[in-house]
Amino acid sequence: MTTTLKPLREQVLVVTGATSGNGLAITEAAVARGAAVVAVARNAAALDALRARLAADGGRITICVADVSDAEAVERVATTAIDAFGGFDSWINNAGTGTYGTLEQVPVADHRRVFDVNYFGVLHGSLVAARHLRTRGGAIINVGSILGDRSIVQQGPYCATKHAVQALTDTLRMELETAGAGISVTLVKPGAIDTPFPEHARNFMDQPPRLPQPLYAPQVVADAVLFACAHPRRTLYAGGGGLLASLMAQVAPRLSDFVMEAGGTRAQQKPGDAGDPARRDNLDQPRADALRGSRDVFARKSSIALQIQKVPSPLLVLGVLGAGAAVVLGRRRRGAGR
């Protein structure tokens, strides 16, 4: 079956984690561009407010309160989409959670909870979406992370889940292609995005957490995701900073380790600024949601690297970028040897 995706304005999208950060940006942008959205999250009050706000402007939106770690709840999402819009065309697995702290500091129960949401939530959504899209075609977009390419200190469980999501996504794509299902499967890999994630994450460090620069606005991720809904792509990096970090990890993994060991913890700490206390620690229960983090930070509103990836044959451009990174690293190594 040939993979043919509808224009975005003709689609119904399912978006998990829709009340905060990247999910909220995806939902707002999709509705603004004429798509219908099934917004999914744990936060019932935030979902009600989101529906009221977007519907008041003529947006097509329905909501479903669900924790994606619950397989039965995810099945209910599909039923909601069918009841409201007759089905869906793209399913976006975006919901996620995390912790800050060493592998030893984070209790095993919290490791499992991060996997329940970030990995099993994607698995549940992918299986439900694939089953419903087999007869009509469509797209499954999983929101991963550059931390699926390059692990970072203090976020071990989160990094592990994003590595697992990459493997899951690649396997799903191959299985659906073998079956001729006509379903596009895309992995979107954001870099550091200015969302409430550091405030929502459970923190075991002795300082408040933050995300390191360069930061990008959540709309950059929304741009990548909505593009993938209408244009088949294997992978899209949201943010040039993340793409360069990924390339560096592949070209010089040990150098990347040393850089991370030397400054990774400090780059993820914000002494004296814990952010909005109403958002703190949503690992087990929803907390206050928002589009952006509560701190005053600079976040880029667009990504040239993402726009390059949208062209029909971006591999040549990415190859040039990779070769350039290799040359720069080679010069640095030679300079250090002298």
Short mmCIF file of C-alpha atoms in Angstrom, two decimals:
data_model
loop_
_atom_site.label_atom_id
_atom_site.label_comp_id
_atom_site.label_asym_id
_atom_site.label_seq_id
_atom_site.Cartn_x
_atom_site.Cartn_y
_atom_site.Cartn_z
CA MET A 1 0.00 0.00 0.00
CA THR A 2 1.43 3.38 -1.02
CA THR A 3 1.89 5.89 1.78
CA THR A 4 -0.20 8.93 0.87
CA LEU A 5 -0.78 11.56 3.53
CA LYS A 6 -3.56 14.13 3.47
CA PRO A 7 -2.92 17.88 3.68
CA LEU A 8 -2.84 18.90 7.32
CA ARG A 9 -6.08 20.92 7.12
CA GLU A 10 -7.95 17.74 6.12
CA GLN A 11 -6.58 15.65 8.96
CA VAL A 12 -7.65 14.57 12.44
CA LEU A 13 -4.68 14.42 14.82
CA VAL A 14 -4.30 12.66 18.15
CA VAL A 15 -1.82 14.49 20.37
CA THR A 16 -0.72 13.07 23.72
CA GLY A 17 0.73 15.34 26.39
CA ALA A 18 -1.35 18.09 24.81
CA THR A 19 -1.62 20.53 27.71
CA SER A 20 2.03 21.44 28.17
CA GLY A 21 5.20 22.28 26.28
CA ASN A 22 5.64 20.65 22.90
CA GLY A 23 2.23 18.98 22.98
CA LEU A 24 0.47 22.26 23.63
CA ALA A 25 2.41 23.95 20.80
CA ILE A 26 1.50 21.09 18.44
CA THR A 27 -2.17 21.28 19.38
CA GLU A 28 -2.43 25.06 19.02
CA ALA A 29 -0.60 25.11 15.69
CA ALA A 30 -2.61 22.19 14.27
CA VAL A 31 -5.96 23.77 15.14
CA ALA A 32 -4.80 27.13 13.78
CA ARG A 33 -3.97 25.44 10.47
CA GLY A 34 -7.39 23.85 10.17
CA ALA A 35 -6.80 20.34 11.48
CA ALA A 36 -9.07 18.67 14.02
CA VAL A 37 -7.35 17.54 17.21
CA VAL A 38 -8.01 14.96 19.89
CA ALA A 39 -6.07 16.43 22.81
CA VAL A 40 -4.91 13.88 25.38
CA ALA A 41 -3.40 14.51 28.83
CA ARG A 42 -3.77 13.63 32.52
CA ASN A 43 -4.68 17.18 33.53
CA ALA A 44 -8.47 17.36 33.20
CA ALA A 45 -8.74 21.03 34.15
CA ALA A 46 -6.07 22.06 31.65
CA LEU A 47 -7.78 20.02 28.93
CA ASP A 48 -11.13 21.69 29.61
CA ALA A 49 -9.53 25.13 29.45
CA LEU A 50 -7.69 24.26 26.23
CA ARG A 51 -10.85 23.01 24.55
CA ALA A 52 -12.84 26.08 25.59
CA ARG A 53 -10.13 28.47 24.37
CA LEU A 54 -9.57 26.88 20.97
CA ALA A 55 -13.22 26.07 20.30
CA ALA A 56 -14.17 29.68 21.03
CA ASP A 57 -12.09 30.68 18.00
CA GLY A 58 -13.76 28.08 15.82
CA GLY A 59 -11.20 25.32 16.31
CA ARG A 60 -12.16 21.69 15.96
CA ILE A 61 -11.04 19.97 19.14
CA THR A 62 -12.17 17.26 21.51
CA ILE A 63 -10.39 16.02 24.63
CA CYS A 64 -9.65 12.75 26.41
CA VAL A 65 -8.27 12.48 29.93
CA ALA A 66 -5.78 9.60 29.91
CA ASP A 67 -2.45 8.47 31.34
CA VAL A 68 -0.60 6.91 28.39
CA SER A 69 1.05 4.35 30.68
CA ASP A 70 -2.42 2.74 30.93
CA ALA A 71 -3.09 0.64 27.81
CA GLU A 72 -6.86 0.65 28.37
CA ALA A 73 -6.87 4.44 28.64
CA VAL A 74 -5.04 4.71 25.32
CA GLU A 75 -7.67 2.47 23.70
CA ARG A 76 -10.24 4.97 24.97
CA VAL A 77 -8.41 7.74 23.10
CA ALA A 78 -9.03 5.98 19.80
CA THR A 79 -12.70 5.53 20.67
CA THR A 80 -12.95 9.24 21.46
CA ALA A 81 -11.47 10.11 18.07
CA ILE A 82 -13.90 7.80 16.26
CA ASP A 83 -16.91 9.13 18.14
CA ALA A 84 -15.99 12.78 17.60
CA PHE A 85 -14.49 12.79 14.09
CA GLY A 86 -14.98 9.32 12.62
CA GLY A 87 -11.35 8.35 13.21
CA PHE A 88 -7.91 9.93 12.92
CA ASP A 89 -5.17 10.38 10.33
CA SER A 90 -2.06 11.07 12.43
CA TRP A 91 -1.18 9.92 15.94
CA ILE A 92 1.49 11.90 17.80
CA ASN A 93 3.10 10.19 20.79
CA ASN A 94 4.43 13.19 22.67
CA ALA A 95 3.68 12.66 26.38
CA GLY A 96 6.79 12.37 28.50
CA THR A 97 8.24 12.78 31.97
CA GLY A 98 11.66 12.66 33.59
CA THR A 99 13.97 12.88 36.58
CA TYR A 100 17.19 14.67 37.43
CA GLY A 101 19.82 12.82 39.44
CA THR A 102 22.35 10.01 39.13
CA LEU A 103 21.27 6.45 38.38
CA GLU A 104 21.94 5.59 42.01
CA GLN A 105 20.02 8.56 43.42
CA VAL A 106 16.84 7.90 41.43
CA PRO A 107 14.76 5.15 43.10
CA VAL A 108 14.08 2.10 40.95
CA ALA A 109 10.34 2.82 41.16
CA ASP A 110 10.95 6.19 39.52
CA HIS A 111 13.07 4.58 36.79
CA ARG A 112 10.08 2.32 36.08
CA ARG A 113 7.63 5.19 36.07
CA VAL A 114 9.69 7.09 33.49
CA PHE A 115 9.72 3.96 31.32
CA ASP A 116 5.98 3.44 31.85
CA VAL A 117 5.25 6.88 30.40
CA ASN A 118 8.06 7.51 27.90
CA TYR A 119 8.45 4.01 26.46
CA PHE A 120 5.31 2.03 27.19
CA GLY A 121 3.16 5.10 26.53
CA VAL A 122 4.69 5.32 23.04
CA LEU A 123 4.26 1.56 22.59
CA HIS A 124 0.58 1.69 23.60
CA GLY A 125 -0.11 4.63 21.32
CA SER A 126 1.81 3.14 18.39
CA LEU A 127 -0.02 -0.20 18.56
CA VAL A 128 -3.45 1.41 18.81
CA ALA A 129 -2.65 3.86 16.02
CA ALA A 130 -1.24 1.17 13.72
CA ARG A 131 -4.28 -1.02 14.18
CA HIS A 132 -6.67 1.78 13.25
CA LEU A 133 -4.57 3.22 10.41
CA ARG A 134 -3.93 -0.06 8.58
CA THR A 135 -7.18 0.27 6.65
CA ARG A 136 -6.86 3.97 5.80
CA GLY A 137 -3.19 4.93 5.92
CA GLY A 138 -1.78 7.82 7.89
CA ALA A 139 1.14 8.80 10.07
CA ILE A 140 2.57 7.89 13.45
CA ILE A 141 4.96 10.49 14.85
CA ASN A 142 6.95 9.66 17.96
CA VAL A 143 8.63 12.51 19.81
CA GLY A 144 12.01 11.23 20.89
CA SER A 145 15.05 13.34 21.78
CA ILE A 146 18.64 13.94 20.80
CA LEU A 147 19.30 12.17 24.11
CA GLY A 148 18.41 9.02 22.21
CA ASP A 149 21.68 9.63 20.33
CA ARG A 150 23.81 11.17 23.06
CA SER A 151 23.17 10.40 26.74
CA ILE A 152 23.63 13.14 29.27
CA VAL A 153 24.56 12.96 32.94
CA GLN A 154 21.81 13.48 35.54
CA GLN A 155 19.07 12.25 33.17
CA GLY A 156 19.91 8.56 32.85
CA PRO A 157 16.35 7.12 32.98
CA TYR A 158 15.07 9.69 30.47
CA CYS A 159 17.99 9.03 28.10
CA ALA A 160 17.41 5.28 28.36
CA THR A 161 13.76 5.68 27.41
CA LYS A 162 14.64 7.81 24.39
CA HIS A 163 17.14 5.20 23.19
CA ALA A 164 14.36 2.64 23.59
CA VAL A 165 11.87 4.82 21.70
CA GLN A 166 14.28 5.03 18.77
CA ALA A 167 14.53 1.22 18.64
CA LEU A 168 10.75 0.89 18.97
CA THR A 169 10.16 3.41 16.18
CA ASP A 170 12.62 1.74 13.80
CA THR A 171 11.10 -1.68 14.47
CA LEU A 172 7.56 -0.40 14.01
CA ARG A 173 8.49 1.22 10.70
CA MET A 174 10.02 -1.99 9.35
CA GLU A 175 7.06 -4.11 10.44
CA LEU A 176 4.53 -1.76 8.86
CA GLU A 177 6.53 -1.48 5.66
CA THR A 178 6.79 -5.28 5.45
CA ALA A 179 3.01 -5.51 5.86
CA GLY A 180 2.42 -2.83 3.21
CA ALA A 181 0.34 -0.87 5.69
CA GLY A 182 0.76 2.56 4.06
CA ILE A 183 1.62 4.19 7.39
CA SER A 184 4.42 6.75 7.64
CA VAL A 185 6.48 6.43 10.84
CA THR A 186 8.61 9.42 11.88
CA LEU A 187 10.87 9.99 14.88
CA VAL A 188 11.19 13.68 15.81
CA LYS A 189 14.28 14.42 17.90
CA PRO A 190 14.11 17.76 19.70
CA GLY A 191 17.15 19.38 21.23
CA ALA A 192 16.75 21.47 24.38
CA ILE A 193 13.30 23.10 24.24
CA ASP A 194 12.00 25.83 26.54
CA THR A 195 9.14 23.87 28.11
CA PRO A 196 8.19 23.25 31.76
CA PHE A 197 10.08 19.92 31.63
CA PRO A 198 12.79 20.88 34.17
CA GLU A 199 10.11 22.08 36.59
CA HIS A 200 7.92 19.03 35.99
CA ALA A 201 10.78 16.55 36.42
CA ARG A 202 11.41 14.94 39.81
CA ASN A 203 14.69 16.37 41.06
CA PHE A 204 17.31 14.60 43.19
CA MET A 205 20.13 17.10 42.59
CA ASP A 206 21.12 19.65 45.24
CA GLN A 207 20.24 22.52 42.86
CA PRO A 208 17.14 23.27 40.75
CA PRO A 209 17.32 21.75 37.25
CA ARG A 210 17.33 23.50 33.92
CA LEU A 211 17.97 22.70 30.26
CA PRO A 212 21.29 23.78 28.72
CA GLN A 213 21.59 26.25 25.85
CA PRO A 214 20.95 26.51 23.00
CA LEU A 215 17.22 26.48 23.72
CA TYR A 216 14.45 26.49 21.13
CA ALA A 217 10.80 27.47 21.45
CA PRO A 218 8.22 24.63 21.50
CA GLN A 219 6.87 25.91 18.18
CA VAL A 220 10.01 24.49 16.52
CA VAL A 221 8.98 21.00 17.60
CA ALA A 222 5.41 21.69 16.48
CA ASP A 223 6.74 22.71 13.07
CA ALA A 224 8.63 19.42 12.73
CA VAL A 225 5.73 17.26 13.93
CA LEU A 226 3.08 18.89 11.73
CA PHE A 227 5.37 18.66 8.72
CA ALA A 228 5.74 14.92 9.38
CA CYS A 229 1.96 14.53 9.53
CA ALA A 230 1.74 15.47 5.85
CA HIS A 231 5.19 14.51 4.50
CA PRO A 232 6.74 11.08 5.12
CA ARG A 233 10.13 11.39 6.82
CA ARG A 234 12.20 8.88 8.76
CA THR A 235 13.73 11.33 11.24
CA LEU A 236 13.54 15.06 11.87
CA TYR A 237 15.84 16.94 14.25
CA ALA A 238 14.13 19.94 15.86
CA GLY A 239 16.95 22.41 16.54
CA GLY A 240 20.40 22.73 15.03
CA GLY A 241 22.10 22.62 18.42
CA GLY A 242 20.75 19.15 19.03
CA LEU A 243 21.73 17.98 15.57
CA LEU A 244 25.32 19.14 16.08
CA ALA A 245 25.47 17.41 19.48
CA SER A 246 24.27 14.20 17.85
CA LEU A 247 26.86 14.47 15.06
CA MET A 248 29.61 15.15 17.57
CA ALA A 249 28.60 12.08 19.57
CA GLN A 250 28.91 9.93 16.44
CA VAL A 251 32.17 11.45 15.20
CA ALA A 252 33.93 11.72 18.57
CA PRO A 253 32.06 9.74 21.26
CA ARG A 254 34.85 9.79 23.83
CA LEU A 255 35.36 13.52 23.44
CA SER A 256 31.61 13.92 23.94
CA ASP A 257 31.89 11.88 27.13
CA PHE A 258 34.67 14.10 28.46
CA VAL A 259 32.72 17.27 27.67
CA MET A 260 29.67 15.86 29.41
CA GLU A 261 31.63 14.74 32.46
CA ALA A 262 33.34 18.12 32.77
CA GLY A 263 30.33 20.40 32.45
CA GLY A 264 27.14 18.39 32.03
CA THR A 265 25.92 18.73 35.60
CA ARG A 266 26.66 22.45 35.89
CA ALA A 267 24.92 23.13 32.55
CA GLN A 268 21.74 21.53 33.93
CA GLN A 269 21.54 23.43 37.21
CA LYS A 270 19.95 26.80 37.94
CA PRO A 271 21.06 27.80 41.46
CA GLY A 272 18.48 29.85 43.32
CA ASP A 273 15.75 29.62 40.66
CA ALA A 274 13.48 26.61 41.03
CA GLY A 275 10.78 28.07 38.80
CA ASP A 276 7.05 27.98 39.51
CA PRO A 277 6.41 25.76 42.59
CA ALA A 278 2.95 24.89 41.24
CA ARG A 279 4.65 22.98 38.42
CA ARG A 280 7.10 21.01 40.53
CA ASP A 281 7.26 17.20 40.09
CA ASN A 282 4.52 15.76 37.89
CA LEU A 283 6.00 12.25 37.77
CA ASP A 284 3.01 10.61 39.45
CA GLN A 285 0.33 13.30 39.33
CA PRO A 286 -0.33 16.19 36.93
CA ARG A 287 0.81 19.63 38.02
CA ALA A 288 0.30 23.11 36.57
CA ASP A 289 0.87 23.03 32.81
CA ALA A 290 2.10 25.74 30.44
CA LEU A 291 3.61 26.24 27.02
CA ARG A 292 7.02 27.55 28.17
CA GLY A 293 9.16 27.34 31.26
CA SER A 294 8.63 30.01 33.94
CA ARG A 295 12.22 31.27 33.86
CA ASP A 296 13.47 34.18 31.80
CA VAL A 297 15.60 32.48 29.14
CA PHE A 298 16.46 33.06 25.50
CA ALA A 299 14.91 30.52 23.12
CA ARG A 300 15.30 30.52 19.37
CA LYS A 301 12.00 30.71 17.51
CA SER A 302 13.12 28.85 14.39
CA SER A 303 15.65 26.29 13.22
CA ILE A 304 17.52 26.51 9.93
CA ALA A 305 18.56 22.87 10.36
CA LEU A 306 14.91 21.82 10.49
CA GLN A 307 14.06 23.77 7.36
CA ILE A 308 16.93 22.04 5.52
CA GLN A 309 15.53 18.66 6.53
CA LYS A 310 12.20 19.53 4.94
CA VAL A 311 13.62 19.61 1.42
CA PRO A 312 13.09 16.40 -0.56
CA SER A 313 16.74 15.27 -0.40
CA PRO A 314 18.32 16.62 2.80
CA LEU A 315 20.91 13.87 3.09
CA LEU A 316 23.47 15.73 0.98
CA VAL A 317 23.18 18.83 3.14
CA LEU A 318 23.38 16.81 6.36
CA GLY A 319 26.40 14.97 4.97
CA VAL A 320 28.14 18.26 4.34
CA LEU A 321 27.34 19.36 7.90
CA GLY A 322 28.69 16.09 9.25
CA ALA A 323 31.88 16.36 7.20
CA GLY A 324 32.33 19.92 8.42
CA ALA A 325 31.96 18.81 12.03
CA ALA A 326 34.53 16.05 11.46
CA VAL A 327 37.03 18.53 10.01
CA VAL A 328 36.60 20.93 12.94
CA LEU A 329 37.02 18.14 15.50
CA GLY A 330 40.06 16.81 13.64
CA ARG A 331 41.71 20.23 13.75
CA ARG A 332 41.01 20.54 17.45
CA ARG A 333 42.55 17.15 18.11
CA ARG A 334 45.67 17.98 16.12
CA GLY A 335 45.93 21.28 17.94
CA ALA A 336 45.66 19.54 21.30
CA GLY A 337 48.36 17.07 20.21
CA ARG A 338 50.81 19.88 19.66
#
